[in-house]
Every structure is written in structure tokens, then in C-alpha cells.
mmCIF file of C-alpha atoms in Angstrom:
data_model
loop_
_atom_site.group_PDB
_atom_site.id
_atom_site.type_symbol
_atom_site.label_atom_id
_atom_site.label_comp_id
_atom_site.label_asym_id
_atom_site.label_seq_id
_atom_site.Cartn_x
_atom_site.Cartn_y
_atom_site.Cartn_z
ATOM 1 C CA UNK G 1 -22.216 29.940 -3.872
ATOM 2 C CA UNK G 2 -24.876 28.703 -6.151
ATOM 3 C CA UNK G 3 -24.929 30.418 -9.606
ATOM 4 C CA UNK G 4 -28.455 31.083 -9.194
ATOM 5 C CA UNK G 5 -27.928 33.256 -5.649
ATOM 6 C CA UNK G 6 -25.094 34.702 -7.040
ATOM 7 C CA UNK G 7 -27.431 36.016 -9.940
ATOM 8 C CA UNK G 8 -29.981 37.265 -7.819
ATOM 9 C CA UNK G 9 -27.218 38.907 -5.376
ATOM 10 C CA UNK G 10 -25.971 40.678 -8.748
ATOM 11 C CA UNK G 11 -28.709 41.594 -9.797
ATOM 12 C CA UNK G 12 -29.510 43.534 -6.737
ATOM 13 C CA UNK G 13 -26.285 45.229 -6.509
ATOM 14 C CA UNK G 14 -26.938 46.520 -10.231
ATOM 15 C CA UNK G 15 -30.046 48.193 -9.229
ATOM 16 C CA UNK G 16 -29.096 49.138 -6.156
ATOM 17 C CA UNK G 17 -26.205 51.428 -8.297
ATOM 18 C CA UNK G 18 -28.624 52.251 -11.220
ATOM 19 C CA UNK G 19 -30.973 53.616 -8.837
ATOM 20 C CA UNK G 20 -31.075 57.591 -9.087
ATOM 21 C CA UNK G 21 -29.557 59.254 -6.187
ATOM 22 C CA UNK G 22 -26.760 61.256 -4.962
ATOM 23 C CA UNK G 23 -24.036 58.247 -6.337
ATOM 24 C CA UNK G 24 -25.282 59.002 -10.006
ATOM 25 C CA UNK G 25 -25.747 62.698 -9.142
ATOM 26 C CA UNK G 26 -21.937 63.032 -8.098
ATOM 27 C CA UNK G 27 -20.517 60.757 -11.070
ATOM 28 C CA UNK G 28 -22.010 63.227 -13.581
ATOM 29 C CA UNK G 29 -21.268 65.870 -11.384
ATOM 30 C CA UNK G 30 -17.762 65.405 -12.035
ATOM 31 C CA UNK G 31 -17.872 63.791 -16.027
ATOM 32 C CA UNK G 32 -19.610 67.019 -17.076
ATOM 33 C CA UNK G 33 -17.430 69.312 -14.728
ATOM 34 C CA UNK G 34 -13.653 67.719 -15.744
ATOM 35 C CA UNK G 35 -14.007 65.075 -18.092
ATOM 36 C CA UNK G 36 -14.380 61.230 -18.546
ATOM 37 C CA UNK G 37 -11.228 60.642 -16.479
ATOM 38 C CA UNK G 38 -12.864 62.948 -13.813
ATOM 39 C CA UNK G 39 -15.753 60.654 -14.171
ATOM 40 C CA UNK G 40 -14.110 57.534 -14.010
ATOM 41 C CA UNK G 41 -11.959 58.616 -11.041
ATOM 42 C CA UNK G 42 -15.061 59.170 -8.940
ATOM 43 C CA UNK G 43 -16.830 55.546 -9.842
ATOM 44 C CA UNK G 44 -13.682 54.089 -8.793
ATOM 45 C CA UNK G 45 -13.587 55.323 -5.858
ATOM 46 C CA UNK G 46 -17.146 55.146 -4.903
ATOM 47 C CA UNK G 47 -16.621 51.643 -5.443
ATOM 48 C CA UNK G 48 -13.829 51.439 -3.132
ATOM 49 C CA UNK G 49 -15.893 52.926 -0.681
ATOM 50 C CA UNK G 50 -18.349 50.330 -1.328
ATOM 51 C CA UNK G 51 -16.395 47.598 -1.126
ATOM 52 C CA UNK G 52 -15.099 49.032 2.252
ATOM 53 C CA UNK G 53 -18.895 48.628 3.490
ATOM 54 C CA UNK G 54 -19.502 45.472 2.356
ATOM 55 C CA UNK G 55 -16.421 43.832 3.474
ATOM 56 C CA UNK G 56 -17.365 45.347 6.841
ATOM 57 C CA UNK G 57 -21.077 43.983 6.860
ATOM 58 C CA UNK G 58 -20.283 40.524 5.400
ATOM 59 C CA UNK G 59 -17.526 40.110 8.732
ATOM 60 C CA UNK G 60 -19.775 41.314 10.875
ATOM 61 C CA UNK G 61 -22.459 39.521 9.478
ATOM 62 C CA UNK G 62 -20.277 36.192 10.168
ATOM 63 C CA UNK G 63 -19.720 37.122 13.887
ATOM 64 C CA UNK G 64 -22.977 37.213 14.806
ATOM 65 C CA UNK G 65 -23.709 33.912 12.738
ATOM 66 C CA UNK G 66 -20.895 32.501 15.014
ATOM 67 C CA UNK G 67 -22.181 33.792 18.386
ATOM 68 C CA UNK G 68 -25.919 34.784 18.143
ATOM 69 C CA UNK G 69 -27.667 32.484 15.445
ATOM 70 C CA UNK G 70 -31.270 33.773 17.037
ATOM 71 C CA UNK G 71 -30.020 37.232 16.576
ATOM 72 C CA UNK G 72 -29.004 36.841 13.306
ATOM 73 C CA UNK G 73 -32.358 35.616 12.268
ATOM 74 C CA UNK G 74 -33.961 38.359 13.542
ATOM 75 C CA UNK G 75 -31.414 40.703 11.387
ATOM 76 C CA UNK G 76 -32.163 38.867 8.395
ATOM 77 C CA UNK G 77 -36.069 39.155 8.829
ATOM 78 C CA UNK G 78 -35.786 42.496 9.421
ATOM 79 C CA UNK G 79 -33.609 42.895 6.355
ATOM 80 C CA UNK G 80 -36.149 41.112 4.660
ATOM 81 C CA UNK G 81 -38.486 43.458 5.588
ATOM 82 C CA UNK G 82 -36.222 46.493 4.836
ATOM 83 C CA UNK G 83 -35.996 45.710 1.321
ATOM 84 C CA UNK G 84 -39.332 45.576 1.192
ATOM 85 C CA UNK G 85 -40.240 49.101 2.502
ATOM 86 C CA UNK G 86 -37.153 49.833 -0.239
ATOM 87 C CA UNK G 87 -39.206 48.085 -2.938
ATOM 88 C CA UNK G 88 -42.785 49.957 -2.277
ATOM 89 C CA UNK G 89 -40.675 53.149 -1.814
ATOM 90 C CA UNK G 90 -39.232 52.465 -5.328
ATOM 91 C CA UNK G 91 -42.412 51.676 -6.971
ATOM 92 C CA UNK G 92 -43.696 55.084 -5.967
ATOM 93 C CA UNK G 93 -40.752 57.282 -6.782
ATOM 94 C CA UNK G 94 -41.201 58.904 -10.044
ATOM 95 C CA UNK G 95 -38.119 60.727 -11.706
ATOM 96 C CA UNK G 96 -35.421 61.190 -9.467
ATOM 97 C CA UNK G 97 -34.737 65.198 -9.234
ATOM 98 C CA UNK G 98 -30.661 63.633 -8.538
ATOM 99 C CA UNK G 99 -30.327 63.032 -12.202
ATOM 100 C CA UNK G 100 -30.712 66.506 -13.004
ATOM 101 C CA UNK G 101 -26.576 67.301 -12.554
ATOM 102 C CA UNK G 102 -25.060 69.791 -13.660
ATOM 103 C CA UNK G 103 -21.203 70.054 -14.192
ATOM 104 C CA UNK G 104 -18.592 72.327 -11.920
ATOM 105 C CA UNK G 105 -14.852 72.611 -12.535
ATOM 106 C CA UNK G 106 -12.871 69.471 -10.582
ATOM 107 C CA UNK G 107 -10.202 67.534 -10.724
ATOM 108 C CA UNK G 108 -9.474 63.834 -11.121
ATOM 109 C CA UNK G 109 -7.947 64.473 -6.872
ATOM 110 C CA UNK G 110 -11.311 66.097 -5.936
ATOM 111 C CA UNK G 111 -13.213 63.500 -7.918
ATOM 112 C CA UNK G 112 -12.187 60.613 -5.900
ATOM 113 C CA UNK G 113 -12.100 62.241 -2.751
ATOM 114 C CA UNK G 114 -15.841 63.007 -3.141
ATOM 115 C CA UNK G 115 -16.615 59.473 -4.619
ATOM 116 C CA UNK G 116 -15.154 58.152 -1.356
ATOM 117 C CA UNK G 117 -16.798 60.599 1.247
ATOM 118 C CA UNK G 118 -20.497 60.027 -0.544
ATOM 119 C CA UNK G 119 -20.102 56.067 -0.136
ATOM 120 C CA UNK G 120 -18.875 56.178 3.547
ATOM 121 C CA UNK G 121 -20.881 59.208 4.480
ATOM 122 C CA UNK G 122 -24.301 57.779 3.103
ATOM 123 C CA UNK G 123 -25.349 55.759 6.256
ATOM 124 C CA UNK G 124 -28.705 54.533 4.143
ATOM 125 C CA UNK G 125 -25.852 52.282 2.138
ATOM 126 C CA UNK G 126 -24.462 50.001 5.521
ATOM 127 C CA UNK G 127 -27.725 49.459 6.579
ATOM 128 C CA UNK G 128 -28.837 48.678 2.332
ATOM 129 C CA UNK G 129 -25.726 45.919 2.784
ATOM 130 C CA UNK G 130 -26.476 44.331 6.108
ATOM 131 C CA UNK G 131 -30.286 44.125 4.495
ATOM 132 C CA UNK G 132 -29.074 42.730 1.233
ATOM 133 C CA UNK G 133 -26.242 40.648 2.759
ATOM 134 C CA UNK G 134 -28.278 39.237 5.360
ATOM 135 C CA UNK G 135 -29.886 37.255 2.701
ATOM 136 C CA UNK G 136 -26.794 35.814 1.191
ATOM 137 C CA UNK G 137 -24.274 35.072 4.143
ATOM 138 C CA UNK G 138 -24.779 31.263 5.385
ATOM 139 C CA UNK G 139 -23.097 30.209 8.662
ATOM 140 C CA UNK G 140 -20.490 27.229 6.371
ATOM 141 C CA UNK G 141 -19.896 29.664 3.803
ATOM 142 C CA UNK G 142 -16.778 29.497 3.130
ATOM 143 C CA UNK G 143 -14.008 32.615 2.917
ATOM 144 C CA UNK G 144 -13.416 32.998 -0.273
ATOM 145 C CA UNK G 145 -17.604 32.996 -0.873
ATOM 146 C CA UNK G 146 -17.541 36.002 0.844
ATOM 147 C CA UNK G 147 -14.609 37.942 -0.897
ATOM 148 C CA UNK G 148 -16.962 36.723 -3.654
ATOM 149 C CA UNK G 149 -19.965 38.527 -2.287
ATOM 150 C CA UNK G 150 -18.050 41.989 -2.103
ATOM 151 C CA UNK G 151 -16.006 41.449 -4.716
ATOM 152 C CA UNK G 152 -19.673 41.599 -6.682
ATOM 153 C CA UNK G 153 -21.072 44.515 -5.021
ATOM 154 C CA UNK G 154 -17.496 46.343 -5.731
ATOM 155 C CA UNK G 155 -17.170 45.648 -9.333
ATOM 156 C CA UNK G 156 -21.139 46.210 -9.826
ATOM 157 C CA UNK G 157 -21.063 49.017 -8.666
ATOM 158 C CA UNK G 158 -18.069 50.556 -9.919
ATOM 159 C CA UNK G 159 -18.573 49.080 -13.617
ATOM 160 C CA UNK G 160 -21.831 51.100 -13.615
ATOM 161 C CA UNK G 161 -20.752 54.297 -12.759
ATOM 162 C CA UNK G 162 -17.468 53.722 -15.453
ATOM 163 C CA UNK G 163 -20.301 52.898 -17.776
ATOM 164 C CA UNK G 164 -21.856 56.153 -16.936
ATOM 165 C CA UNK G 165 -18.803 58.393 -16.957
ATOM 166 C CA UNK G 166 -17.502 56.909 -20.099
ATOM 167 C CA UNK G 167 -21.009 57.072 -22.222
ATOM 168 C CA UNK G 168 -21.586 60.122 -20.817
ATOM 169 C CA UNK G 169 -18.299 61.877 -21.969
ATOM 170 C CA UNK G 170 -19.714 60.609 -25.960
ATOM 171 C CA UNK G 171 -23.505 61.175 -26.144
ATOM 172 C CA UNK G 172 -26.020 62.412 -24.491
ATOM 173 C CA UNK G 173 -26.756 59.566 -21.867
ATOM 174 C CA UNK G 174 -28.253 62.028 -18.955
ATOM 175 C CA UNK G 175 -31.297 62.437 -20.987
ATOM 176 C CA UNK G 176 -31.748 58.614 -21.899
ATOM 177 C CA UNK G 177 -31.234 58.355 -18.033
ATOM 178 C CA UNK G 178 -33.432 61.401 -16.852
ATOM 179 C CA UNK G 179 -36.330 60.147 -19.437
ATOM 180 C CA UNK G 180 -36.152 56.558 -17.670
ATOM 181 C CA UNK G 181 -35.503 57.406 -14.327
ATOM 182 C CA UNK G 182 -39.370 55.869 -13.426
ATOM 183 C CA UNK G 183 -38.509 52.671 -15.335
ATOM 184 C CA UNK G 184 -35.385 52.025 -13.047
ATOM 185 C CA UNK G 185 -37.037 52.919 -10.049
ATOM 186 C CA UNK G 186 -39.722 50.256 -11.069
ATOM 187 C CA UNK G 187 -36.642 47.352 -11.855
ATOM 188 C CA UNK G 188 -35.787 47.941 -8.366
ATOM 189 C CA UNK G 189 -38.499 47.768 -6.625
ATOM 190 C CA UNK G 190 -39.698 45.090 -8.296
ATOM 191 C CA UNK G 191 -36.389 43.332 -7.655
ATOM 192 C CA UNK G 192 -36.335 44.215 -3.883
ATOM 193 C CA UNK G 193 -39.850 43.180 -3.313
ATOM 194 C CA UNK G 194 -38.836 39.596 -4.786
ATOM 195 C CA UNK G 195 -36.129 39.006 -2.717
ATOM 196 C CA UNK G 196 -38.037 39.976 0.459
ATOM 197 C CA UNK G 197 -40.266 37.497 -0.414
ATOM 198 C CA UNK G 198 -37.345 34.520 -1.052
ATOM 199 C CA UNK G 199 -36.817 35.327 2.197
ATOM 200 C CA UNK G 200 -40.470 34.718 3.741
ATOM 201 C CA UNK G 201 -40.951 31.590 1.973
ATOM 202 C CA UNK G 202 -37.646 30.301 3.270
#
């Protein structure tokens, strides 16, 4: 894979976990509840849960390249689109009402139980990944571009939310976040909105 679509697949998995929404909301759920290892035990497992999806969507994704190339270019014009609609939709969120967490009791167990059942049982993330992935999968590319391409999203996202837990458990990062919740929102749209348009001039 090409450094610079590896870049632009990175950064979209970045904003896609900075974004404000019930991923961030349950990672400082559970750092202000039971701790940085609490924390840290829910980003990790979020991540596996990520992972999970996007090893899913990049094999499926490969499938259809195999046996329906028409139909695949249809799924990757719609993701195109998708990303859009994500993009305007970010542009016009203001402060996410998710960042404003507040801590219960847990353990590290009930940590990354949760961070597991939120990635799998968020059905806006599969259809985020066959959007995004759509954009990256090729029909030569190769197998180990593709444990490449959720390796990525895996360690992106779970990096982030260790970042989170970690800062979080030292100073007061919630109201650096909550204060420039708009700002990310903006990053991301702006960043989804650009790779739609990659994708429309080819």
C-alpha cells in the first residue's frame, strides 16, 4: 500500500475514534468510575472489537471484488457517498452531549466486557468500515495489505482511547475534550468530505 493511502486511511481511523460518541463516553465512563487500568481495559477491548469488524469487512470486501466487480463499484460509490452525509453531519454537530461522562464503580472484568459489546453492538461502525474500506481494498492487493488495513484501524483506535484513559487518570483532559468537542467534529468532517471526493474524481 502506498504511504500516501495508508496516511489518508489513518487519518480517518483517528477521527473516526476522536469523534465524540458513546466509544469516548464509555472509556471515561470506566477511567473515572475504577481507574486508569479500568480505562485502559475498556480501549483495549473496544479495539478488539474493532478489529473484529474490520477484519470482517475487508474479507468480505475481497469476495465481492472476486465475484461481483460491478457490485462492488456500486458499494464503493455508495460508501463514497456515505462518508459524505458523515462529513456534512459532522460539520453541523456542535458539542457532543457523550463527552459529558460521569464515573460509576466497575471493574477492569466489566470494563472490557462493555468495551467489547459497544464495538459489536454499534451497527453504525460495520457499515462506517465497509464505507471507509471500500475506498482502500483493491482487487491485487495483496494479504498481508489487508492485515495492514485492520491492523491500522485496531491500533488507531485502541491507542486513542489508551491515550484517553491514561491522560485522563492525571489531569483534567474531559474538559480540554468537552471545550473542543466542535473542533473535532469539524477535523472529521472535513476529513470525510475529502475522501468522498478522492473517490469521485477517481
Amino acid at each position: 500500500m502506498p504511504l500516501t493511502l495508508w496516511l489518508s486511511l489513518a487519518a480517518v481511523c483517528a477521527m473516526g475514534a476522536m469523534s465524540p460518541g458513546p466509544s469516548l463516553a464509555l472509556v471515561l465512563r470506566h477511567t473515572l468510575g475504577g481507574g486508569r487500568l479500568s480505562g485502559v481495559a475498556a480501549a483495549l477491548a473496544h479495539a478488539l472489537g474493532v478489529g473484529l469488524y474490520a477484519l470482517l469487512t475487508v474479507w468480505g470486501l475481497g469476495a465481492v471484488i472476486a465475484r461481483h466487480p460491478q457490485l462492488f463499484q456500486v458499494i464503493t460509490w455508495a460508501g463514497a457517498a456515505y462518508l459524505a452525509w458523515l462529513g456534512v453531519k459532522a460539520l453541523r454537530a456542535g458539542q457532543a452531549s457523550a463527552l459529558q461522562a460521569s464515573g460509576v464503580a466497575t471493574t477492569r472484568a466489566q470494563a472490557a466486557r462493555d468495551g467489547v459489546l459497544v464495538a459489536l453492538g454499534n451497527p453504525k461502525l460495520i457499515l462506517f468500515f465497509v464505507a471507509l474500506l471500500s475506498q482502500f481494498v483493491s482487487p491485487d492487493m495483496s494479504a498481508s495489505a489487508k492485515a495492514l488495513i485492520v491492523a491500522t484501524a485496531m491500533i488507531i483506535d485502541g491507542g486513542w482511547y489508551v491515550l484517553v484513559a491514561v491522560a485522563l487518570s492525571h489531569s483534567a483532559v474531559l474538559p480540554w475534550l468537552q471545550a473542543r468537542a466542535h473542533w473535532l467534529n469539524r477535523l472529521t468532517g472535513v476529513i470525510l468530505l475529502g475522501l468522498a471526493v478522492r473517490v469521485l474524481i477517481g
